[in-house]
């Protein structure tokens, strides 16, 4: 049976090698069974430009390329951590970049995809920050900086982000339900898949006596790798646990 996979919020980093191992395992044992894989943002904990040529970047590109060379389509939507992934990265591995909102037909069902941060409109400070960093000229200036300076800036932003999150109410950092409904109505869909909030769940929204919207929220990766499988019979959450090969340990 044909099936499509969805993942988000892996936050891959050299500092968390078990996540990289989970990603390799997922790509080689699960994603390879599908006809398509959608990565809905925050594949990396931070991305400072396509000239990044770290061991981690090369490994991720290699794993994606192994799928695309098998004619398994791999799609990517930018997250709030890796919005600078560009055409150079995508070309190396056959990745298909998607806009911030993308409507796809999944086995006869029209479904809207997004990372999810654009739905969190109650977090006004984040939305103001997002507007600034998505300015094309600011991005071009940032990418002109030496790699080591960009890395310093990225580390400062991550530190500031963690501090700000600790001071915000959880409700503010979640999606705005009314805005979600308006967005789904705008795109003419009754189903939405997104990540970003790290709150894996399936929400039903009653819009009228005859219409229900469904919002599917992808989980983030920690000790396990949660993912969504979608086929002609519907969708389900599954989870991958890291298999440590004999003679190998994860540091």
mmCIF file with all atom_site columns, C-alpha atoms in Angstrom, residues 39-242:
data_model
loop_
_atom_site.group_PDB
_atom_site.id
_atom_site.type_symbol
_atom_site.label_atom_id
_atom_site.label_alt_id
_atom_site.label_comp_id
_atom_site.label_asym_id
_atom_site.label_entity_id
_atom_site.label_seq_id
_atom_site.pdbx_PDB_ins_code
_atom_site.Cartn_x
_atom_site.Cartn_y
_atom_site.Cartn_z
_atom_site.occupancy
_atom_site.B_iso_or_equiv
_atom_site.pdbx_formal_charge
_atom_site.auth_seq_id
_atom_site.auth_comp_id
_atom_site.auth_asym_id
_atom_site.auth_atom_id
_atom_site.pdbx_PDB_model_num
ATOM 1   C CA . UNK A 1 39  ? 9.764   17.390 6.621  1.00 0.00 ? 39  UNK A CA 1
ATOM 2   C CA . UNK A 1 40  ? 7.719   20.242 8.085  1.00 0.00 ? 40  UNK A CA 1
ATOM 3   C CA . UNK A 1 41  ? 10.505  22.383 9.465  1.00 0.00 ? 41  UNK A CA 1
ATOM 4   C CA . UNK A 1 42  ? 13.199  22.456 12.151 1.00 0.00 ? 42  UNK A CA 1
ATOM 5   C CA . UNK A 1 43  ? 15.125  19.560 10.692 1.00 0.00 ? 43  UNK A CA 1
ATOM 6   C CA . UNK A 1 44  ? 18.172  21.251 12.218 1.00 0.00 ? 44  UNK A CA 1
ATOM 7   C CA . UNK A 1 45  ? 18.417  23.016 15.554 1.00 0.00 ? 45  UNK A CA 1
ATOM 8   C CA . UNK A 1 46  ? 19.815  25.958 13.599 1.00 0.00 ? 46  UNK A CA 1
ATOM 9   C CA . UNK A 1 47  ? 20.940  26.521 10.012 1.00 0.00 ? 47  UNK A CA 1
ATOM 10  C CA . UNK A 1 48  ? 23.390  29.321 9.265  1.00 0.00 ? 48  UNK A CA 1
ATOM 11  C CA . UNK A 1 49  ? 23.668  28.980 5.486  1.00 0.00 ? 49  UNK A CA 1
ATOM 12  C CA . UNK A 1 50  ? 24.099  26.503 2.655  1.00 0.00 ? 50  UNK A CA 1
ATOM 13  C CA . UNK A 1 51  ? 27.871  26.919 2.774  1.00 0.00 ? 51  UNK A CA 1
ATOM 14  C CA . UNK A 1 52  ? 27.707  24.973 6.045  1.00 0.00 ? 52  UNK A CA 1
ATOM 15  C CA . UNK A 1 53  ? 29.659  21.803 5.277  1.00 0.00 ? 53  UNK A CA 1
ATOM 16  C CA . UNK A 1 54  ? 29.793  20.075 8.629  1.00 0.00 ? 54  UNK A CA 1
ATOM 17  C CA . UNK A 1 55  ? 29.782  16.313 9.048  1.00 0.00 ? 55  UNK A CA 1
ATOM 18  C CA . UNK A 1 56  ? 26.169  16.540 10.218 1.00 0.00 ? 56  UNK A CA 1
ATOM 19  C CA . UNK A 1 57  ? 25.092  18.534 7.144  1.00 0.00 ? 57  UNK A CA 1
ATOM 20  C CA . UNK A 1 58  ? 26.769  16.036 4.833  1.00 0.00 ? 58  UNK A CA 1
ATOM 21  C CA . UNK A 1 59  ? 25.178  13.083 6.626  1.00 0.00 ? 59  UNK A CA 1
ATOM 22  C CA . UNK A 1 60  ? 21.689  14.566 6.386  1.00 0.00 ? 60  UNK A CA 1
ATOM 23  C CA . UNK A 1 61  ? 22.124  15.350 2.698  1.00 0.00 ? 61  UNK A CA 1
ATOM 24  C CA . UNK A 1 62  ? 23.380  11.827 2.072  1.00 0.00 ? 62  UNK A CA 1
ATOM 25  C CA . UNK A 1 63  ? 20.369  10.254 3.795  1.00 0.00 ? 63  UNK A CA 1
ATOM 26  C CA . UNK A 1 64  ? 17.935  12.423 1.819  1.00 0.00 ? 64  UNK A CA 1
ATOM 27  C CA . UNK A 1 65  ? 19.744  11.705 -1.439 1.00 0.00 ? 65  UNK A CA 1
ATOM 28  C CA . UNK A 1 66  ? 19.484  7.964  -0.832 1.00 0.00 ? 66  UNK A CA 1
ATOM 29  C CA . UNK A 1 67  ? 15.705  8.352  -0.837 1.00 0.00 ? 67  UNK A CA 1
ATOM 30  C CA . UNK A 1 68  ? 15.432  10.714 -3.799 1.00 0.00 ? 68  UNK A CA 1
ATOM 31  C CA . UNK A 1 69  ? 17.672  8.448  -5.879 1.00 0.00 ? 69  UNK A CA 1
ATOM 32  C CA . UNK A 1 70  ? 15.050  5.738  -5.287 1.00 0.00 ? 70  UNK A CA 1
ATOM 33  C CA . UNK A 1 71  ? 12.388  8.111  -6.655 1.00 0.00 ? 71  UNK A CA 1
ATOM 34  C CA . UNK A 1 72  ? 10.976  8.726  -3.174 1.00 0.00 ? 72  UNK A CA 1
ATOM 35  C CA . UNK A 1 73  ? 10.099  12.408 -3.131 1.00 0.00 ? 73  UNK A CA 1
ATOM 36  C CA . UNK A 1 74  ? 11.351  14.380 -0.137 1.00 0.00 ? 74  UNK A CA 1
ATOM 37  C CA . UNK A 1 75  ? 9.705   17.752 0.556  1.00 0.00 ? 75  UNK A CA 1
ATOM 38  C CA . UNK A 1 76  ? 10.741  20.435 3.027  1.00 0.00 ? 76  UNK A CA 1
ATOM 39  C CA . UNK A 1 77  ? 9.029   23.422 4.612  1.00 0.00 ? 77  UNK A CA 1
ATOM 40  C CA . UNK A 1 78  ? 11.148  25.904 6.507  1.00 0.00 ? 78  UNK A CA 1
ATOM 41  C CA . UNK A 1 79  ? 10.891  26.028 10.275 1.00 0.00 ? 79  UNK A CA 1
ATOM 42  C CA . UNK A 1 80  ? 11.760  28.827 12.654 1.00 0.00 ? 80  UNK A CA 1
ATOM 43  C CA . UNK A 1 81  ? 15.244  27.311 13.180 1.00 0.00 ? 81  UNK A CA 1
ATOM 44  C CA . UNK A 1 82  ? 16.228  26.415 9.606  1.00 0.00 ? 82  UNK A CA 1
ATOM 45  C CA . UNK A 1 83  ? 14.546  29.021 7.405  1.00 0.00 ? 83  UNK A CA 1
ATOM 46  C CA . UNK A 1 84  ? 17.884  29.684 5.659  1.00 0.00 ? 84  UNK A CA 1
ATOM 47  C CA . UNK A 1 85  ? 18.027  26.277 3.983  1.00 0.00 ? 85  UNK A CA 1
ATOM 48  C CA . UNK A 1 86  ? 18.140  27.177 0.306  1.00 0.00 ? 86  UNK A CA 1
ATOM 49  C CA . UNK A 1 87  ? 18.465  25.899 -3.229 1.00 0.00 ? 87  UNK A CA 1
ATOM 50  C CA . UNK A 1 88  ? 22.116  24.929 -2.833 1.00 0.00 ? 88  UNK A CA 1
ATOM 51  C CA . UNK A 1 89  ? 21.319  22.516 -0.021 1.00 0.00 ? 89  UNK A CA 1
ATOM 52  C CA . UNK A 1 90  ? 18.247  21.211 -1.837 1.00 0.00 ? 90  UNK A CA 1
ATOM 53  C CA . UNK A 1 91  ? 20.063  20.616 -5.117 1.00 0.00 ? 91  UNK A CA 1
ATOM 54  C CA . UNK A 1 92  ? 22.749  18.517 -3.442 1.00 0.00 ? 92  UNK A CA 1
ATOM 55  C CA . UNK A 1 93  ? 20.238  15.936 -2.271 1.00 0.00 ? 93  UNK A CA 1
ATOM 56  C CA . UNK A 1 94  ? 17.183  16.336 -4.504 1.00 0.00 ? 94  UNK A CA 1
ATOM 57  C CA . UNK A 1 95  ? 15.095  18.003 -1.804 1.00 0.00 ? 95  UNK A CA 1
ATOM 58  C CA . UNK A 1 96  ? 11.979  19.890 -2.940 1.00 0.00 ? 96  UNK A CA 1
ATOM 59  C CA . UNK A 1 97  ? 11.441  23.188 -1.095 1.00 0.00 ? 97  UNK A CA 1
ATOM 60  C CA . UNK A 1 98  ? 7.840   24.182 -0.363 1.00 0.00 ? 98  UNK A CA 1
ATOM 61  C CA . UNK A 1 99  ? 6.265   27.565 0.475  1.00 0.00 ? 99  UNK A CA 1
ATOM 62  C CA . UNK A 1 100 ? 5.187   28.331 4.052  1.00 0.00 ? 100 UNK A CA 1
ATOM 63  C CA . UNK A 1 101 ? 1.671   27.062 3.247  1.00 0.00 ? 101 UNK A CA 1
ATOM 64  C CA . UNK A 1 102 ? 1.255   24.183 0.838  1.00 0.00 ? 102 UNK A CA 1
ATOM 65  C CA . UNK A 1 103 ? -1.872  22.262 -0.157 1.00 0.00 ? 103 UNK A CA 1
ATOM 66  C CA . UNK A 1 104 ? -1.403  18.639 -1.179 1.00 0.00 ? 104 UNK A CA 1
ATOM 67  C CA . UNK A 1 105 ? -3.765  15.876 -2.297 1.00 0.00 ? 105 UNK A CA 1
ATOM 68  C CA . UNK A 1 106 ? -3.212  12.837 -0.094 1.00 0.00 ? 106 UNK A CA 1
ATOM 69  C CA . UNK A 1 107 ? -5.022  9.848  -1.548 1.00 0.00 ? 107 UNK A CA 1
ATOM 70  C CA . UNK A 1 108 ? -8.048  11.916 -2.511 1.00 0.00 ? 108 UNK A CA 1
ATOM 71  C CA . UNK A 1 109 ? -7.972  14.266 0.513  1.00 0.00 ? 109 UNK A CA 1
ATOM 72  C CA . UNK A 1 110 ? -6.946  17.924 0.225  1.00 0.00 ? 110 UNK A CA 1
ATOM 73  C CA . UNK A 1 111 ? -4.613  18.694 3.134  1.00 0.00 ? 111 UNK A CA 1
ATOM 74  C CA . UNK A 1 112 ? -2.865  21.923 4.123  1.00 0.00 ? 112 UNK A CA 1
ATOM 75  C CA . UNK A 1 113 ? 0.730   21.756 5.374  1.00 0.00 ? 113 UNK A CA 1
ATOM 76  C CA . UNK A 1 114 ? 2.768   24.317 7.305  1.00 0.00 ? 114 UNK A CA 1
ATOM 77  C CA . UNK A 1 115 ? 5.465   24.418 9.954  1.00 0.00 ? 115 UNK A CA 1
ATOM 78  C CA . UNK A 1 116 ? 3.064   25.964 12.443 1.00 0.00 ? 116 UNK A CA 1
ATOM 79  C CA . UNK A 1 117 ? 4.814   29.072 13.721 1.00 0.00 ? 117 UNK A CA 1
ATOM 80  C CA . UNK A 1 118 ? 2.683   31.346 11.538 1.00 0.00 ? 118 UNK A CA 1
ATOM 81  C CA . UNK A 1 119 ? -0.392  30.076 13.404 1.00 0.00 ? 119 UNK A CA 1
ATOM 82  C CA . UNK A 1 120 ? 0.900   31.257 16.799 1.00 0.00 ? 120 UNK A CA 1
ATOM 83  C CA . UNK A 1 121 ? -0.271  34.837 16.352 1.00 0.00 ? 121 UNK A CA 1
ATOM 84  C CA . UNK A 1 122 ? -0.800  35.449 20.089 1.00 0.00 ? 122 UNK A CA 1
ATOM 85  C CA . UNK A 1 123 ? 2.977   35.359 20.547 1.00 0.00 ? 123 UNK A CA 1
ATOM 86  C CA . UNK A 1 124 ? 3.396   38.893 19.263 1.00 0.00 ? 124 UNK A CA 1
ATOM 87  C CA . UNK A 1 125 ? 7.074   39.207 20.197 1.00 0.00 ? 125 UNK A CA 1
ATOM 88  C CA . UNK A 1 126 ? 7.926   36.094 18.196 1.00 0.00 ? 126 UNK A CA 1
ATOM 89  C CA . UNK A 1 127 ? 5.881   37.275 15.209 1.00 0.00 ? 127 UNK A CA 1
ATOM 90  C CA . UNK A 1 128 ? 7.762   40.584 15.237 1.00 0.00 ? 128 UNK A CA 1
ATOM 91  C CA . UNK A 1 129 ? 11.073  38.692 15.358 1.00 0.00 ? 129 UNK A CA 1
ATOM 92  C CA . UNK A 1 130 ? 9.916   36.389 12.554 1.00 0.00 ? 130 UNK A CA 1
ATOM 93  C CA . UNK A 1 131 ? 9.078   39.343 10.342 1.00 0.00 ? 131 UNK A CA 1
ATOM 94  C CA . UNK A 1 132 ? 12.571  40.771 10.838 1.00 0.00 ? 132 UNK A CA 1
ATOM 95  C CA . UNK A 1 133 ? 14.525  37.564 10.128 1.00 0.00 ? 133 UNK A CA 1
ATOM 96  C CA . UNK A 1 134 ? 12.444  36.739 7.071  1.00 0.00 ? 134 UNK A CA 1
ATOM 97  C CA . UNK A 1 135 ? 13.348  40.060 5.479  1.00 0.00 ? 135 UNK A CA 1
ATOM 98  C CA . UNK A 1 136 ? 15.259  39.103 2.327  1.00 0.00 ? 136 UNK A CA 1
ATOM 99  C CA . UNK A 1 137 ? 17.842  41.875 2.704  1.00 0.00 ? 137 UNK A CA 1
ATOM 100 C CA . UNK A 1 138 ? 18.615  40.981 6.312  1.00 0.00 ? 138 UNK A CA 1
ATOM 101 C CA . UNK A 1 139 ? 19.080  37.377 5.219  1.00 0.00 ? 139 UNK A CA 1
ATOM 102 C CA . UNK A 1 140 ? 21.445  38.357 2.414  1.00 0.00 ? 140 UNK A CA 1
ATOM 103 C CA . UNK A 1 141 ? 23.519  40.512 4.748  1.00 0.00 ? 141 UNK A CA 1
ATOM 104 C CA . UNK A 1 142 ? 23.682  37.717 7.319  1.00 0.00 ? 142 UNK A CA 1
ATOM 105 C CA . UNK A 1 143 ? 24.824  35.191 4.696  1.00 0.00 ? 143 UNK A CA 1
ATOM 106 C CA . UNK A 1 144 ? 27.628  37.554 3.642  1.00 0.00 ? 144 UNK A CA 1
ATOM 107 C CA . UNK A 1 145 ? 29.184  37.279 7.097  1.00 0.00 ? 145 UNK A CA 1
ATOM 108 C CA . UNK A 1 146 ? 31.987  34.768 7.747  1.00 0.00 ? 146 UNK A CA 1
ATOM 109 C CA . UNK A 1 147 ? 30.719  31.371 8.889  1.00 0.00 ? 147 UNK A CA 1
ATOM 110 C CA . UNK A 1 148 ? 32.227  31.648 12.384 1.00 0.00 ? 148 UNK A CA 1
ATOM 111 C CA . UNK A 1 149 ? 30.490  34.970 13.019 1.00 0.00 ? 149 UNK A CA 1
ATOM 112 C CA . UNK A 1 150 ? 27.149  33.552 11.864 1.00 0.00 ? 150 UNK A CA 1
ATOM 113 C CA . UNK A 1 151 ? 27.671  30.667 14.268 1.00 0.00 ? 151 UNK A CA 1
ATOM 114 C CA . UNK A 1 152 ? 28.236  33.078 17.177 1.00 0.00 ? 152 UNK A CA 1
ATOM 115 C CA . UNK A 1 153 ? 25.095  35.002 16.284 1.00 0.00 ? 153 UNK A CA 1
ATOM 116 C CA . UNK A 1 154 ? 23.110  31.758 16.026 1.00 0.00 ? 154 UNK A CA 1
ATOM 117 C CA . UNK A 1 155 ? 24.255  30.645 19.478 1.00 0.00 ? 155 UNK A CA 1
ATOM 118 C CA . UNK A 1 156 ? 23.233  34.007 20.977 1.00 0.00 ? 156 UNK A CA 1
ATOM 119 C CA . UNK A 1 157 ? 19.803  33.782 19.328 1.00 0.00 ? 157 UNK A CA 1
ATOM 120 C CA . UNK A 1 158 ? 19.272  30.252 20.637 1.00 0.00 ? 158 UNK A CA 1
ATOM 121 C CA . UNK A 1 159 ? 20.225  31.307 24.155 1.00 0.00 ? 159 UNK A CA 1
ATOM 122 C CA . UNK A 1 160 ? 17.904  34.314 24.020 1.00 0.00 ? 160 UNK A CA 1
ATOM 123 C CA . UNK A 1 161 ? 15.087  32.162 22.630 1.00 0.00 ? 161 UNK A CA 1
ATOM 124 C CA . UNK A 1 162 ? 15.352  29.653 25.498 1.00 0.00 ? 162 UNK A CA 1
ATOM 125 C CA . UNK A 1 163 ? 15.266  32.482 28.025 1.00 0.00 ? 163 UNK A CA 1
ATOM 126 C CA . UNK A 1 164 ? 12.219  34.117 26.438 1.00 0.00 ? 164 UNK A CA 1
ATOM 127 C CA . UNK A 1 165 ? 10.312  30.825 26.222 1.00 0.00 ? 165 UNK A CA 1
ATOM 128 C CA . UNK A 1 166 ? 10.779  30.240 29.935 1.00 0.00 ? 166 UNK A CA 1
ATOM 129 C CA . UNK A 1 167 ? 9.033   33.545 30.597 1.00 0.00 ? 167 UNK A CA 1
ATOM 130 C CA . UNK A 1 168 ? 6.011   32.980 28.339 1.00 0.00 ? 168 UNK A CA 1
ATOM 131 C CA . UNK A 1 169 ? 2.747   31.238 29.118 1.00 0.00 ? 169 UNK A CA 1
ATOM 132 C CA . UNK A 1 170 ? 2.250   27.973 27.222 1.00 0.00 ? 170 UNK A CA 1
ATOM 133 C CA . UNK A 1 171 ? -1.036  29.234 25.768 1.00 0.00 ? 171 UNK A CA 1
ATOM 134 C CA . UNK A 1 172 ? 0.690   32.172 24.092 1.00 0.00 ? 172 UNK A CA 1
ATOM 135 C CA . UNK A 1 173 ? 3.156   29.859 22.334 1.00 0.00 ? 173 UNK A CA 1
ATOM 136 C CA . UNK A 1 174 ? 0.381   27.617 20.988 1.00 0.00 ? 174 UNK A CA 1
ATOM 137 C CA . UNK A 1 175 ? -1.709  28.219 17.860 1.00 0.00 ? 175 UNK A CA 1
ATOM 138 C CA . UNK A 1 176 ? -4.656  30.591 17.851 1.00 0.00 ? 176 UNK A CA 1
ATOM 139 C CA . UNK A 1 177 ? -7.735  28.364 17.246 1.00 0.00 ? 177 UNK A CA 1
ATOM 140 C CA . UNK A 1 178 ? -9.749  31.044 15.441 1.00 0.00 ? 178 UNK A CA 1
ATOM 141 C CA . UNK A 1 179 ? -6.835  31.863 13.152 1.00 0.00 ? 179 UNK A CA 1
ATOM 142 C CA . UNK A 1 180 ? -6.375  28.152 12.404 1.00 0.00 ? 180 UNK A CA 1
ATOM 143 C CA . UNK A 1 181 ? -10.011 27.906 11.319 1.00 0.00 ? 181 UNK A CA 1
ATOM 144 C CA . UNK A 1 182 ? -9.734  31.047 9.198  1.00 0.00 ? 182 UNK A CA 1
ATOM 145 C CA . UNK A 1 183 ? -6.580  29.727 7.521  1.00 0.00 ? 183 UNK A CA 1
ATOM 146 C CA . UNK A 1 184 ? -8.174  26.385 6.694  1.00 0.00 ? 184 UNK A CA 1
ATOM 147 C CA . UNK A 1 185 ? -11.251 28.123 5.324  1.00 0.00 ? 185 UNK A CA 1
ATOM 148 C CA . UNK A 1 186 ? -9.038  30.387 3.222  1.00 0.00 ? 186 UNK A CA 1
ATOM 149 C CA . UNK A 1 187 ? -7.309  27.401 1.598  1.00 0.00 ? 187 UNK A CA 1
ATOM 150 C CA . UNK A 1 188 ? -10.534 25.421 1.276  1.00 0.00 ? 188 UNK A CA 1
ATOM 151 C CA . UNK A 1 189 ? -9.413  22.401 3.292  1.00 0.00 ? 189 UNK A CA 1
ATOM 152 C CA . UNK A 1 190 ? -10.797 20.496 6.261  1.00 0.00 ? 190 UNK A CA 1
ATOM 153 C CA . UNK A 1 191 ? -7.482  18.990 7.329  1.00 0.00 ? 191 UNK A CA 1
ATOM 154 C CA . UNK A 1 192 ? -4.208  20.596 8.449  1.00 0.00 ? 192 UNK A CA 1
ATOM 155 C CA . UNK A 1 193 ? -0.854  19.034 9.383  1.00 0.00 ? 193 UNK A CA 1
ATOM 156 C CA . UNK A 1 194 ? 1.791   21.085 11.179 1.00 0.00 ? 194 UNK A CA 1
ATOM 157 C CA . UNK A 1 195 ? 4.588   20.945 13.755 1.00 0.00 ? 195 UNK A CA 1
ATOM 158 C CA . UNK A 1 196 ? 6.376   23.668 15.758 1.00 0.00 ? 196 UNK A CA 1
ATOM 159 C CA . UNK A 1 197 ? 4.383   23.492 19.020 1.00 0.00 ? 197 UNK A CA 1
ATOM 160 C CA . UNK A 1 198 ? 5.859   20.101 20.043 1.00 0.00 ? 198 UNK A CA 1
ATOM 161 C CA . UNK A 1 199 ? 2.389   18.972 21.163 1.00 0.00 ? 199 UNK A CA 1
ATOM 162 C CA . UNK A 1 200 ? 1.551   15.837 19.215 1.00 0.00 ? 200 UNK A CA 1
ATOM 163 C CA . UNK A 1 201 ? -2.210  15.497 18.997 1.00 0.00 ? 201 UNK A CA 1
ATOM 164 C CA . UNK A 1 202 ? -5.239  15.351 16.732 1.00 0.00 ? 202 UNK A CA 1
ATOM 165 C CA . UNK A 1 203 ? -7.726  18.179 17.247 1.00 0.00 ? 203 UNK A CA 1
ATOM 166 C CA . UNK A 1 204 ? -11.272 18.315 15.881 1.00 0.00 ? 204 UNK A CA 1
ATOM 167 C CA . UNK A 1 205 ? -12.755 21.763 15.348 1.00 0.00 ? 205 UNK A CA 1
ATOM 168 C CA . UNK A 1 206 ? -16.519 22.036 14.826 1.00 0.00 ? 206 UNK A CA 1
ATOM 169 C CA . UNK A 1 207 ? -17.143 24.918 12.430 1.00 0.00 ? 207 UNK A CA 1
ATOM 170 C CA . UNK A 1 208 ? -20.801 24.241 11.789 1.00 0.00 ? 208 UNK A CA 1
ATOM 171 C CA . UNK A 1 209 ? -23.333 21.427 12.202 1.00 0.00 ? 209 UNK A CA 1
ATOM 172 C CA . UNK A 1 210 ? -22.182 19.975 8.893  1.00 0.00 ? 210 UNK A CA 1
ATOM 173 C CA . UNK A 1 211 ? -18.428 20.669 8.880  1.00 0.00 ? 211 UNK A CA 1
ATOM 174 C CA . UNK A 1 212 ? -15.505 19.624 11.059 1.00 0.00 ? 212 UNK A CA 1
ATOM 175 C CA . UNK A 1 213 ? -11.888 20.686 10.669 1.00 0.00 ? 213 UNK A CA 1
ATOM 176 C CA . UNK A 1 214 ? -9.095  18.356 11.744 1.00 0.00 ? 214 UNK A CA 1
ATOM 177 C CA . UNK A 1 215 ? -5.721  19.683 12.932 1.00 0.00 ? 215 UNK A CA 1
ATOM 178 C CA . UNK A 1 216 ? -2.924  17.110 13.167 1.00 0.00 ? 216 UNK A CA 1
ATOM 179 C CA . UNK A 1 217 ? 0.070   18.233 15.221 1.00 0.00 ? 217 UNK A CA 1
ATOM 180 C CA . UNK A 1 218 ? 3.391   16.438 14.765 1.00 0.00 ? 218 UNK A CA 1
ATOM 181 C CA . UNK A 1 219 ? 5.562   15.656 17.767 1.00 0.00 ? 219 UNK A CA 1
ATOM 182 C CA . UNK A 1 220 ? 9.176   16.677 18.311 1.00 0.00 ? 220 UNK A CA 1
ATOM 183 C CA . UNK A 1 221 ? 12.066  14.243 18.623 1.00 0.00 ? 221 UNK A CA 1
ATOM 184 C CA . UNK A 1 222 ? 13.754  13.454 21.934 1.00 0.00 ? 222 UNK A CA 1
ATOM 185 C CA . UNK A 1 223 ? 14.566  9.923  23.058 1.00 0.00 ? 223 UNK A CA 1
ATOM 186 C CA . UNK A 1 224 ? 12.272  8.560  20.338 1.00 0.00 ? 224 UNK A CA 1
ATOM 187 C CA . UNK A 1 225 ? 11.268  9.658  16.846 1.00 0.00 ? 225 UNK A CA 1
ATOM 188 C CA . UNK A 1 226 ? 7.511   10.269 16.444 1.00 0.00 ? 226 UNK A CA 1
ATOM 189 C CA . UNK A 1 227 ? 6.123   10.458 12.919 1.00 0.00 ? 227 UNK A CA 1
ATOM 190 C CA . UNK A 1 228 ? 2.851   10.431 11.004 1.00 0.00 ? 228 UNK A CA 1
ATOM 191 C CA . UNK A 1 229 ? 1.944   7.835  8.378  1.00 0.00 ? 229 UNK A CA 1
ATOM 192 C CA . UNK A 1 230 ? -0.780  8.708  5.864  1.00 0.00 ? 230 UNK A CA 1
ATOM 193 C CA . UNK A 1 231 ? -2.343  6.260  3.383  1.00 0.00 ? 231 UNK A CA 1
ATOM 194 C CA . UNK A 1 232 ? -5.652  5.663  1.627  1.00 0.00 ? 232 UNK A CA 1
ATOM 195 C CA . UNK A 1 233 ? -7.181  4.378  4.871  1.00 0.00 ? 233 UNK A CA 1
ATOM 196 C CA . UNK A 1 234 ? -6.326  7.520  6.821  1.00 0.00 ? 234 UNK A CA 1
ATOM 197 C CA . UNK A 1 235 ? -3.494  8.460  9.158  1.00 0.00 ? 235 UNK A CA 1
ATOM 198 C CA . UNK A 1 236 ? -1.831  7.279  12.336 1.00 0.00 ? 236 UNK A CA 1
ATOM 199 C CA . UNK A 1 237 ? 1.012   8.282  14.637 1.00 0.00 ? 237 UNK A CA 1
ATOM 200 C CA . UNK A 1 238 ? 3.923   5.907  15.044 1.00 0.00 ? 238 UNK A CA 1
ATOM 201 C CA . UNK A 1 239 ? 7.164   6.089  16.981 1.00 0.00 ? 239 UNK A CA 1
ATOM 202 C CA . UNK A 1 240 ? 10.677  4.839  16.348 1.00 0.00 ? 240 UNK A CA 1
ATOM 203 C CA . UNK A 1 241 ? 13.025  3.843  19.142 1.00 0.00 ? 241 UNK A CA 1
ATOM 204 C CA . UNK A 1 242 ? 16.766  3.906  18.693 1.00 0.00 ? 242 UNK A CA 1
#
